[in-house]
Amino acid sequence: MSNDRVFGAPTRQLDVNALKLALHRYIIDKLNDEDENFLESPRNLLSNFVNEHVQQYIRSRQIAVSRYEADQVTEELVDELVGYGPLEVLLRDPSISEILVNGPDRVFVERSGKIQQTDLRFMDNQHLQRVIQRILAPVGRRLDESSPMVDARMPDGSRLNAVIPPIALDGASLSIRKFRKDMLRSSDLIVTRSLNQEMLDFIEKAVRARCNILVSGGTGTGKTTILNILSQIINPHERIVTIEDTAELQLNHGHVVRLETRPPNADGHGEVSARDLVRNALRMRPDRIILGEIRGAEVLDVLTAMNTGHDGSMSTVHANSASDALLRLETLVGFSGMQVADKTLRNTICSAIDIVIQLTRLADGRRCVSEILEVVGLRDDTYVTNTLFKLDRQAGDVFRREAVNPATDKLKRTSF
């Protein structure tokens, strides 16, 4: 039987991938019968083992596949065993935005905003932990029983978080937010219906007018993506300093200084916090400061910077609505242990933040701007805000313009 009868031209690559997936499960079952240290064997020994069982699998099922394709599949399987295991194929798939591993037997991926379970699995928890350690080796991060959680940036820029027993009760847990190879542009937001043209025009004018912008939303709603797109609007002659816990921003700008926090070492020394970096950034002659996320004591330093000559700065915060984002800033100040009078703190927030962009993820997986809020001021110690645009969920997720014009002097320059 010819190969063409089994693999039609349009589906040939798909069938080879299906064969590889089936072989992956088959090889793992065979490895379970070997010594637990067999995976630490030299590559040539592993290659011979995999090749033998690949040929056995193909012969027993009379699969029509060329020798070249069988050798290629064998080589890829060996790469997975000595490299990142089942994650190799997922990391190479551009359609996957996140990889979520809940123990050795449950591997999920996110495609187009929706989570799907895959057929991939690891041999056991030890195999999963060995793969995690291989990923962490180049970045110098520590993961063991005394330090069972880690947040790191992979060499390609993807963000990794891992938790192992005894903290993770059902085996090691791993999540990878993949690094996009292609930069999204503002026009892509229109195509994906994340906002409409009128909203985009307003945001672009607000960035050029050096408004301080706070991007708010839940996990995975696209806050970092929005910051990347906003950076493309900034004047190329301006100097930007970015501060992140784990570097994710891909700013398409010619004058950027990127700073990343550092956790303490095994002795508890050497930590560099976001607050340390914000204070240092003020000495670096930045035109704008972009903080990846406000999550702790650095909140007051960022607000102070926005109020003292660093207009046009941006950050993100976790909150369920645009108005809640302002209250979230107050809460973070309280958590930091700093004592600030309520009225003083709210005045500082009102003076610092001009616009809040609220993001949400809809049931169909689409991420979009659900609200754009202008911070007007205080009245009777209560925030006065002006909703400029809003997503109308009852009308079928239609973007609506709420206000006729911005109310504050700075935003009046962005009149729409």
CSV table of C-alpha atoms in Angstrom, one decimal:
chain,number,residue,atom,x,y,z
A,1,MET,CA,0.0,0.0,0.0
A,2,SER,CA,1.4,3.4,-0.9
A,3,ASN,CA,1.9,6.2,1.5
A,4,ASP,CA,-0.4,8.4,-0.5
A,5,ARG,CA,-3.4,6.1,0.1
A,6,VAL,CA,-2.9,6.4,3.9
A,7,PHE,CA,-1.8,10.0,4.0
A,8,GLY,CA,-3.7,12.3,1.6
A,9,ALA,CA,-1.8,15.4,0.6
A,10,PRO,CA,-3.9,17.8,2.7
A,11,THR,CA,-3.9,15.6,5.8
A,12,ARG,CA,-0.5,13.9,5.7
A,13,GLN,CA,1.2,16.2,8.3
A,14,LEU,CA,-1.8,15.8,10.5
A,15,ASP,CA,-1.6,12.0,10.4
A,16,VAL,CA,2.1,12.1,11.1
A,17,ASN,CA,1.4,14.2,14.2
A,18,ALA,CA,-1.3,11.8,15.2
A,19,LEU,CA,1.1,8.9,14.9
A,20,LYS,CA,3.7,10.8,17.0
A,21,LEU,CA,1.1,11.5,19.7
A,22,ALA,CA,0.1,7.8,19.8
A,23,LEU,CA,3.8,6.8,19.9
A,24,HIS,CA,4.4,9.2,22.8
A,25,ARG,CA,1.8,7.4,24.9
A,26,TYR,CA,3.1,4.0,23.8
A,27,ILE,CA,6.8,4.9,24.6
A,28,ILE,CA,5.9,6.2,28.1
A,29,ASP,CA,4.0,2.9,28.9
A,30,LYS,CA,7.2,1.0,27.8
A,31,LEU,CA,9.4,3.3,29.9
A,32,ASN,CA,7.3,2.5,33.0
A,33,ASP,CA,8.7,-1.0,32.8
A,34,GLU,CA,12.3,0.2,32.9
A,35,ASP,CA,14.4,1.3,35.8
A,36,GLU,CA,13.3,4.7,37.2
A,37,ASN,CA,16.8,6.2,36.3
A,38,PHE,CA,16.6,5.0,32.7
A,39,LEU,CA,15.8,8.5,31.5
A,40,GLU,CA,19.2,9.6,32.8
A,41,SER,CA,20.9,7.2,30.4
A,42,PRO,CA,23.1,8.5,27.5
A,43,ARG,CA,21.2,9.9,24.5
A,44,ASN,CA,22.4,7.1,22.2
A,45,LEU,CA,21.0,4.4,24.5
A,46,LEU,CA,17.6,6.2,24.7
A,47,SER,CA,17.6,6.7,21.0
A,48,ASN,CA,18.1,3.0,20.4
A,49,PHE,CA,15.3,2.2,22.9
A,50,VAL,CA,12.9,4.5,21.3
A,51,ASN,CA,13.8,3.5,17.7
A,52,GLU,CA,13.2,-0.2,18.6
A,53,HIS,CA,9.8,0.4,20.0
A,54,VAL,CA,8.8,2.8,17.2
A,55,GLN,CA,9.6,0.1,14.6
A,56,GLN,CA,7.8,-2.5,16.7
A,57,TYR,CA,4.7,-0.2,17.0
A,58,ILE,CA,4.7,0.5,13.2
A,59,ARG,CA,5.1,-3.2,12.2
A,60,SER,CA,2.5,-4.5,14.6
A,61,ARG,CA,-0.1,-2.1,13.3
A,62,GLN,CA,1.0,-2.2,9.7
A,63,ILE,CA,1.2,1.6,9.5
A,64,ALA,CA,2.3,2.9,6.1
A,65,VAL,CA,5.0,5.4,6.9
A,66,SER,CA,8.3,6.2,5.2
A,67,ARG,CA,11.6,5.4,6.9
A,68,TYR,CA,12.5,9.1,6.9
A,69,GLU,CA,9.3,9.9,8.7
A,70,ALA,CA,9.8,7.1,11.3
A,71,ASP,CA,13.3,8.4,11.9
A,72,GLN,CA,12.1,11.9,12.3
A,73,VAL,CA,9.4,10.9,14.8
A,74,THR,CA,12.0,8.9,16.7
A,75,GLU,CA,14.3,11.8,16.9
A,76,GLU,CA,11.5,14.1,18.1
A,77,LEU,CA,10.4,11.6,20.8
A,78,VAL,CA,14.0,11.4,22.1
A,79,ASP,CA,14.1,15.2,22.2
A,80,GLU,CA,11.0,15.2,24.3
A,81,LEU,CA,12.3,12.6,26.7
A,82,VAL,CA,15.6,14.4,27.3
A,83,GLY,CA,14.3,17.9,26.8
A,84,TYR,CA,11.0,19.3,27.9
A,85,GLY,CA,9.1,16.0,27.5
A,86,PRO,CA,5.4,16.3,26.4
A,87,LEU,CA,5.8,20.1,26.6
A,88,GLU,CA,8.0,20.2,23.5
A,89,VAL,CA,5.2,19.9,21.0
A,90,LEU,CA,3.1,22.3,22.9
A,91,LEU,CA,5.8,25.0,23.1
A,92,ARG,CA,6.3,24.8,19.4
A,93,ASP,CA,2.6,25.2,18.6
A,94,PRO,CA,1.9,28.9,17.8
A,95,SER,CA,-1.9,28.4,18.3
A,96,ILE,CA,-1.4,27.7,22.0
A,97,SER,CA,-1.3,30.7,24.3
A,98,GLU,CA,-1.0,28.9,27.7
A,99,ILE,CA,0.0,25.5,28.9
A,100,LEU,CA,-1.5,24.3,32.2
A,101,VAL,CA,-0.2,21.0,33.8
A,102,ASN,CA,-2.2,19.7,36.8
A,103,GLY,CA,-0.1,16.8,37.8
A,104,PRO,CA,1.5,14.2,35.5
A,105,ASP,CA,-1.7,12.9,33.9
A,106,ARG,CA,-3.6,16.1,33.2
A,107,VAL,CA,-2.2,18.6,30.6
A,108,PHE,CA,-4.4,21.4,29.4
A,109,VAL,CA,-3.8,24.2,26.8
A,110,GLU,CA,-5.6,27.4,25.9
A,111,ARG,CA,-6.4,28.1,22.3
A,112,SER,CA,-8.4,31.2,21.3
A,113,GLY,CA,-9.2,31.9,24.9
A,114,LYS,CA,-10.7,28.5,25.6
A,115,ILE,CA,-9.1,25.8,27.7
A,116,GLN,CA,-8.9,22.2,26.3
A,117,GLN,CA,-7.5,19.0,27.8
A,118,THR,CA,-4.8,17.2,25.7
A,119,ASP,CA,-4.0,13.5,25.5
A,120,LEU,CA,-0.4,14.2,26.6
A,121,ARG,CA,0.9,13.0,29.9
A,122,PHE,CA,4.1,12.5,31.8
A,123,MET,CA,5.4,9.2,33.1
A,124,ASP,CA,5.0,10.1,36.7
A,125,ASN,CA,5.4,13.1,39.0
A,126,GLN,CA,9.2,12.6,39.1
A,127,HIS,CA,9.3,12.9,35.3
A,128,LEU,CA,7.3,16.1,35.5
A,129,GLN,CA,9.6,17.6,38.1
A,130,ARG,CA,12.7,16.7,36.1
A,131,VAL,CA,11.2,18.6,33.1
A,132,ILE,CA,10.5,21.6,35.3
A,133,GLN,CA,14.1,21.6,36.6
A,134,ARG,CA,15.4,21.4,33.0
A,135,ILE,CA,13.3,24.5,32.2
A,136,LEU,CA,14.6,26.4,35.3
A,137,ALA,CA,18.2,25.4,34.9
A,138,PRO,CA,19.1,28.2,32.4
A,139,VAL,CA,17.3,30.9,34.4
A,140,GLY,CA,18.9,30.1,37.7
A,141,ARG,CA,15.8,29.8,39.7
A,142,ARG,CA,15.4,27.4,42.7
A,143,LEU,CA,12.6,24.9,43.2
A,144,ASP,CA,12.8,22.3,46.0
A,145,GLU,CA,11.0,21.3,49.2
A,146,SER,CA,12.3,24.3,51.0
A,147,SER,CA,11.3,26.6,48.2
A,148,PRO,CA,8.3,24.8,46.5
A,149,MET,CA,7.1,27.7,44.4
A,150,VAL,CA,8.8,29.6,41.6
A,151,ASP,CA,7.9,32.3,39.1
A,152,ALA,CA,10.4,32.7,36.2
A,153,ARG,CA,10.9,33.9,32.7
A,154,MET,CA,11.9,31.2,30.1
A,155,PRO,CA,14.7,32.0,27.6
A,156,ASP,CA,12.1,32.7,24.9
A,157,GLY,CA,10.3,35.2,27.2
A,158,SER,CA,7.4,32.9,28.2
A,159,ARG,CA,6.3,33.2,31.8
A,160,LEU,CA,6.5,30.1,34.0
A,161,ASN,CA,5.0,29.3,37.4
A,162,ALA,CA,5.5,26.0,39.1
A,163,VAL,CA,4.4,24.5,42.4
A,164,ILE,CA,5.6,21.1,43.7
A,165,PRO,CA,4.7,18.9,46.7
A,166,PRO,CA,4.2,19.2,49.6
A,167,ILE,CA,2.4,22.5,48.5
A,168,ALA,CA,0.8,20.9,45.5
A,169,LEU,CA,-1.2,17.9,46.8
A,170,ASP,CA,-1.9,16.1,43.5
A,171,GLY,CA,1.6,16.3,42.0
A,172,ALA,CA,3.6,19.2,40.6
A,173,SER,CA,1.6,22.0,38.9
A,174,LEU,CA,3.0,24.0,36.0
A,175,SER,CA,1.6,26.9,34.1
A,176,ILE,CA,3.3,28.6,31.1
A,177,ARG,CA,2.1,31.8,29.5
A,178,LYS,CA,3.7,31.7,26.1
A,179,PHE,CA,5.7,34.5,24.5
A,180,ARG,CA,4.1,35.8,21.3
A,181,LYS,CA,6.5,35.8,18.4
A,182,ASP,CA,4.4,38.3,16.4
A,183,MET,CA,3.7,41.7,18.0
A,184,LEU,CA,0.0,42.6,18.1
A,185,ARG,CA,-0.8,46.0,16.8
A,186,SER,CA,-3.6,48.4,17.6
A,187,SER,CA,-5.4,47.4,14.4
A,188,ASP,CA,-5.5,43.8,15.6
A,189,LEU,CA,-7.7,44.9,18.5
A,190,ILE,CA,-10.4,46.0,16.0
A,191,VAL,CA,-10.1,42.7,14.1
A,192,THR,CA,-10.6,40.7,17.2
A,193,ARG,CA,-13.4,43.0,18.4
A,194,SER,CA,-11.6,43.9,21.6
A,195,LEU,CA,-12.8,47.5,21.1
A,196,ASN,CA,-14.1,49.7,18.3
A,197,GLN,CA,-12.4,52.4,16.2
A,198,GLU,CA,-13.8,55.3,18.3
A,199,MET,CA,-12.4,53.8,21.5
A,200,LEU,CA,-9.0,53.1,19.9
A,201,ASP,CA,-8.8,56.7,18.6
A,202,PHE,CA,-9.5,58.1,22.1
A,203,ILE,CA,-6.9,55.8,23.7
A,204,GLU,CA,-4.3,56.8,21.2
A,205,LYS,CA,-5.0,60.5,21.8
A,206,ALA,CA,-4.8,60.0,25.6
A,207,VAL,CA,-1.4,58.3,25.3
A,208,ARG,CA,-0.1,61.2,23.1
A,209,ALA,CA,-1.5,63.7,25.6
A,210,ARG,CA,0.6,62.0,28.3
A,211,CYS,CA,-2.3,60.8,30.4
A,212,ASN,CA,-1.5,58.4,33.2
A,213,ILE,CA,-3.3,55.2,32.4
A,214,LEU,CA,-4.2,52.3,34.7
A,215,VAL,CA,-5.2,49.0,33.0
A,216,SER,CA,-7.4,46.9,35.2
A,217,GLY,CA,-8.8,43.4,34.8
A,218,GLY,CA,-8.7,39.8,36.0
A,219,THR,CA,-6.1,37.1,35.3
A,220,GLY,CA,-5.6,36.4,31.6
A,221,THR,CA,-7.8,39.3,30.3
A,222,GLY,CA,-4.9,40.8,28.3
A,223,LYS,CA,-3.6,43.6,30.5
A,224,THR,CA,0.0,43.1,29.4
A,225,THR,CA,-1.1,42.9,25.7
A,226,ILE,CA,-2.8,46.3,26.1
A,227,LEU,CA,0.4,47.8,27.6
A,228,ASN,CA,2.4,46.5,24.7
A,229,ILE,CA,0.1,48.1,22.2
A,230,LEU,CA,-0.1,51.4,24.1
A,231,SER,CA,3.7,51.6,24.0
A,232,GLN,CA,3.6,51.6,20.2
A,233,ILE,CA,1.9,55.0,20.4
A,234,ILE,CA,4.5,56.7,22.6
A,235,ASN,CA,6.8,59.2,20.9
A,236,PRO,CA,10.0,57.4,19.8
A,237,HIS,CA,12.1,60.2,21.3
A,238,GLU,CA,10.8,59.5,24.8
A,239,ARG,CA,12.7,57.4,27.3
A,240,ILE,CA,10.8,54.5,28.9
A,241,VAL,CA,11.7,52.5,32.0
A,242,THR,CA,9.8,49.3,32.6
A,243,ILE,CA,9.6,47.5,35.9
A,244,GLU,CA,8.2,43.9,36.2
A,245,ASP,CA,8.3,40.9,38.5
A,246,THR,CA,8.7,38.6,35.6
A,247,ALA,CA,9.5,40.4,32.3
A,248,GLU,CA,6.6,40.0,29.9
A,249,LEU,CA,6.4,43.3,28.2
A,250,GLN,CA,7.5,43.4,24.5
A,251,LEU,CA,7.6,47.2,23.9
A,252,ASN,CA,7.9,48.1,20.3
A,253,HIS,CA,9.9,51.2,21.1
A,254,GLY,CA,13.5,52.3,20.4
A,255,HIS,CA,14.4,53.7,23.8
A,256,VAL,CA,13.5,51.3,26.6
A,257,VAL,CA,15.3,50.3,29.8
A,258,ARG,CA,13.9,47.0,31.2
A,259,LEU,CA,14.2,46.3,34.9
A,260,GLU,CA,13.2,43.0,36.6
A,261,THR,CA,12.8,42.3,40.3
A,262,ARG,CA,14.9,39.6,42.0
A,263,PRO,CA,13.8,37.2,44.8
A,264,PRO,CA,16.0,36.6,47.8
A,265,ASN,CA,18.7,33.9,47.6
A,266,ALA,CA,18.8,30.7,49.7
A,267,ASP,CA,20.1,32.7,52.7
A,268,GLY,CA,17.3,35.3,52.4
A,269,HIS,CA,19.6,38.0,51.0
A,270,GLY,CA,19.8,39.9,47.7
A,271,GLU,CA,16.2,40.6,47.1
A,272,VAL,CA,15.4,43.6,44.8
A,273,SER,CA,11.7,44.6,45.1
A,274,ALA,CA,9.5,46.5,42.7
A,275,ARG,CA,9.6,49.4,45.2
A,276,ASP,CA,13.4,49.4,45.0
A,277,LEU,CA,13.3,49.5,41.2
A,278,VAL,CA,10.6,52.3,41.1
A,279,ARG,CA,12.8,54.5,43.3
A,280,ASN,CA,15.9,53.7,41.2
A,281,ALA,CA,13.9,54.4,38.0
A,282,LEU,CA,13.3,58.0,39.1
A,283,ARG,CA,17.1,58.5,39.0
A,284,MET,CA,17.3,57.2,35.4
A,285,ARG,CA,15.8,60.2,33.7
A,286,PRO,CA,12.6,58.4,32.5
A,287,ASP,CA,10.0,60.3,30.5
A,288,ARG,CA,7.5,57.5,31.3
A,289,ILE,CA,7.5,54.7,33.8
A,290,ILE,CA,5.6,51.5,33.0
A,291,LEU,CA,5.1,49.1,35.9
A,292,GLY,CA,4.0,45.7,34.8
A,293,GLU,CA,1.6,45.3,37.8
A,294,ILE,CA,0.9,47.2,41.0
A,295,ARG,CA,0.7,44.6,43.7
A,296,GLY,CA,2.4,45.8,46.9
A,297,ALA,CA,4.3,48.6,48.7
A,298,GLU,CA,5.4,50.1,45.4
A,299,VAL,CA,2.0,51.6,44.9
A,300,LEU,CA,2.7,54.9,46.7
A,301,ASP,CA,6.0,55.3,44.8
A,302,VAL,CA,4.3,54.9,41.5
A,303,LEU,CA,1.5,57.3,42.4
A,304,THR,CA,4.1,59.8,43.5
A,305,ALA,CA,6.0,59.5,40.3
A,306,MET,CA,2.9,60.1,38.3
A,307,ASN,CA,2.3,63.2,40.3
A,308,THR,CA,5.8,64.6,40.1
A,309,GLY,CA,6.7,65.0,36.4
A,310,HIS,CA,6.3,61.6,34.9
A,311,ASP,CA,3.1,62.1,33.1
A,312,GLY,CA,2.1,59.4,30.6
A,313,SER,CA,3.1,56.5,32.9
A,314,MET,CA,1.2,53.3,32.9
A,315,SER,CA,0.6,50.2,35.0
A,316,THR,CA,-1.9,47.4,35.6
A,317,VAL,CA,-3.8,46.2,38.6
A,318,HIS,CA,-6.1,43.2,39.3
A,319,ALA,CA,-9.7,44.4,39.8
A,320,ASN,CA,-13.2,43.4,38.8
A,321,SER,CA,-14.3,46.9,37.5
A,322,ALA,CA,-12.8,50.2,36.7
A,323,SER,CA,-14.2,51.8,39.9
A,324,ASP,CA,-12.9,48.9,42.0
A,325,ALA,CA,-9.4,49.5,40.6
A,326,LEU,CA,-9.2,52.8,42.5
A,327,LEU,CA,-10.3,51.1,45.7
A,328,ARG,CA,-7.8,48.3,45.0
A,329,LEU,CA,-5.0,50.9,45.0
A,330,GLU,CA,-6.2,52.1,48.5
A,331,THR,CA,-6.2,48.5,49.7
A,332,LEU,CA,-2.6,47.9,48.5
A,333,VAL,CA,-1.4,50.9,50.4
A,334,GLY,CA,-3.1,49.5,53.5
A,335,PHE,CA,-1.4,46.1,53.0
A,336,SER,CA,2.0,47.8,52.7
A,337,GLY,CA,1.8,49.0,56.3
A,338,MET,CA,2.2,52.7,55.4
A,339,GLN,CA,-0.1,55.0,57.3
A,340,VAL,CA,-1.7,57.6,55.0
A,341,ALA,CA,-4.8,59.6,55.8
A,342,ASP,CA,-7.8,58.5,53.7
A,343,LYS,CA,-8.4,61.9,52.2
A,344,THR,CA,-4.7,62.4,51.4
A,345,LEU,CA,-4.5,59.0,49.8
A,346,ARG,CA,-7.6,59.5,47.6
A,347,ASN,CA,-6.4,63.0,46.5
A,348,THR,CA,-3.1,61.4,45.5
A,349,ILE,CA,-4.9,58.7,43.5
A,350,CYS,CA,-7.2,61.2,41.8
A,351,SER,CA,-4.2,63.4,40.9
A,352,ALA,CA,-2.2,60.5,39.6
A,353,ILE,CA,-4.6,58.4,37.6
A,354,ASP,CA,-6.4,60.0,34.5
A,355,ILE,CA,-7.9,57.0,32.8
A,356,VAL,CA,-8.8,53.4,33.9
A,357,ILE,CA,-9.1,50.9,31.1
A,358,GLN,CA,-11.1,47.8,32.3
A,359,LEU,CA,-10.6,44.5,30.5
A,360,THR,CA,-12.8,41.4,30.7
A,361,ARG,CA,-12.9,37.9,29.1
A,362,LEU,CA,-16.2,36.9,27.7
A,363,ALA,CA,-17.7,33.4,27.9
A,364,ASP,CA,-16.6,32.7,24.3
A,365,GLY,CA,-13.0,33.4,25.2
A,366,ARG,CA,-12.8,36.8,23.6
A,367,ARG,CA,-10.9,39.4,25.6
A,368,CYS,CA,-12.2,43.0,25.2
A,369,VAL,CA,-12.2,46.5,26.8
A,370,SER,CA,-15.4,46.5,28.9
A,371,GLU,CA,-15.1,50.1,30.2
A,372,ILE,CA,-13.0,53.3,29.8
A,373,LEU,CA,-13.3,55.5,32.9
A,374,GLU,CA,-12.1,59.0,33.5
A,375,VAL,CA,-11.1,60.0,37.0
A,376,VAL,CA,-12.5,63.4,37.6
A,377,GLY,CA,-11.8,64.1,41.3
A,378,LEU,CA,-13.2,63.9,44.8
A,379,ARG,CA,-16.5,65.0,46.2
A,380,ASP,CA,-17.3,64.3,49.9
A,381,ASP,CA,-14.3,61.9,50.0
A,382,THR,CA,-15.9,59.9,47.2
A,383,TYR,CA,-14.3,59.3,43.8
A,384,VAL,CA,-16.0,61.2,41.0
A,385,THR,CA,-15.7,59.4,37.7
A,386,ASN,CA,-16.9,59.7,34.2
A,387,THR,CA,-17.6,56.6,32.1
A,388,LEU,CA,-16.5,57.4,28.6
A,389,PHE,CA,-17.1,54.0,26.9
A,390,LYS,CA,-18.8,50.9,28.1
A,391,LEU,CA,-19.5,47.4,26.8
A,392,ASP,CA,-23.3,46.8,26.7
A,393,ARG,CA,-23.7,43.1,27.5
A,394,GLN,CA,-27.5,43.1,27.3
A,395,ALA,CA,-27.4,44.5,23.7
A,396,GLY,CA,-25.2,41.7,22.6
A,397,ASP,CA,-21.7,42.9,23.6
A,398,VAL,CA,-21.9,46.2,21.8
A,399,PHE,CA,-19.5,49.0,22.6
A,400,ARG,CA,-21.2,52.3,23.5
A,401,ARG,CA,-20.0,55.8,24.0
A,402,GLU,CA,-21.4,57.0,27.3
A,403,ALA,CA,-20.1,60.6,27.8
A,404,VAL,CA,-20.2,63.4,25.3
A,405,ASN,CA,-16.8,64.7,26.2
A,406,PRO,CA,-14.1,64.2,28.9
A,407,ALA,CA,-14.5,66.4,32.0
A,408,THR,CA,-10.9,67.1,33.1
A,409,ASP,CA,-8.6,69.6,31.5
A,410,LYS,CA,-5.9,67.1,30.5
A,411,LEU,CA,-8.4,64.8,28.8
A,412,LYS,CA,-10.2,67.7,27.0
A,413,ARG,CA,-7.2,67.7,24.7
A,414,THR,CA,-8.3,64.2,23.6
A,415,SER,CA,-11.8,65.5,22.7
A,416,PHE,CA,-13.6,63.0,20.5
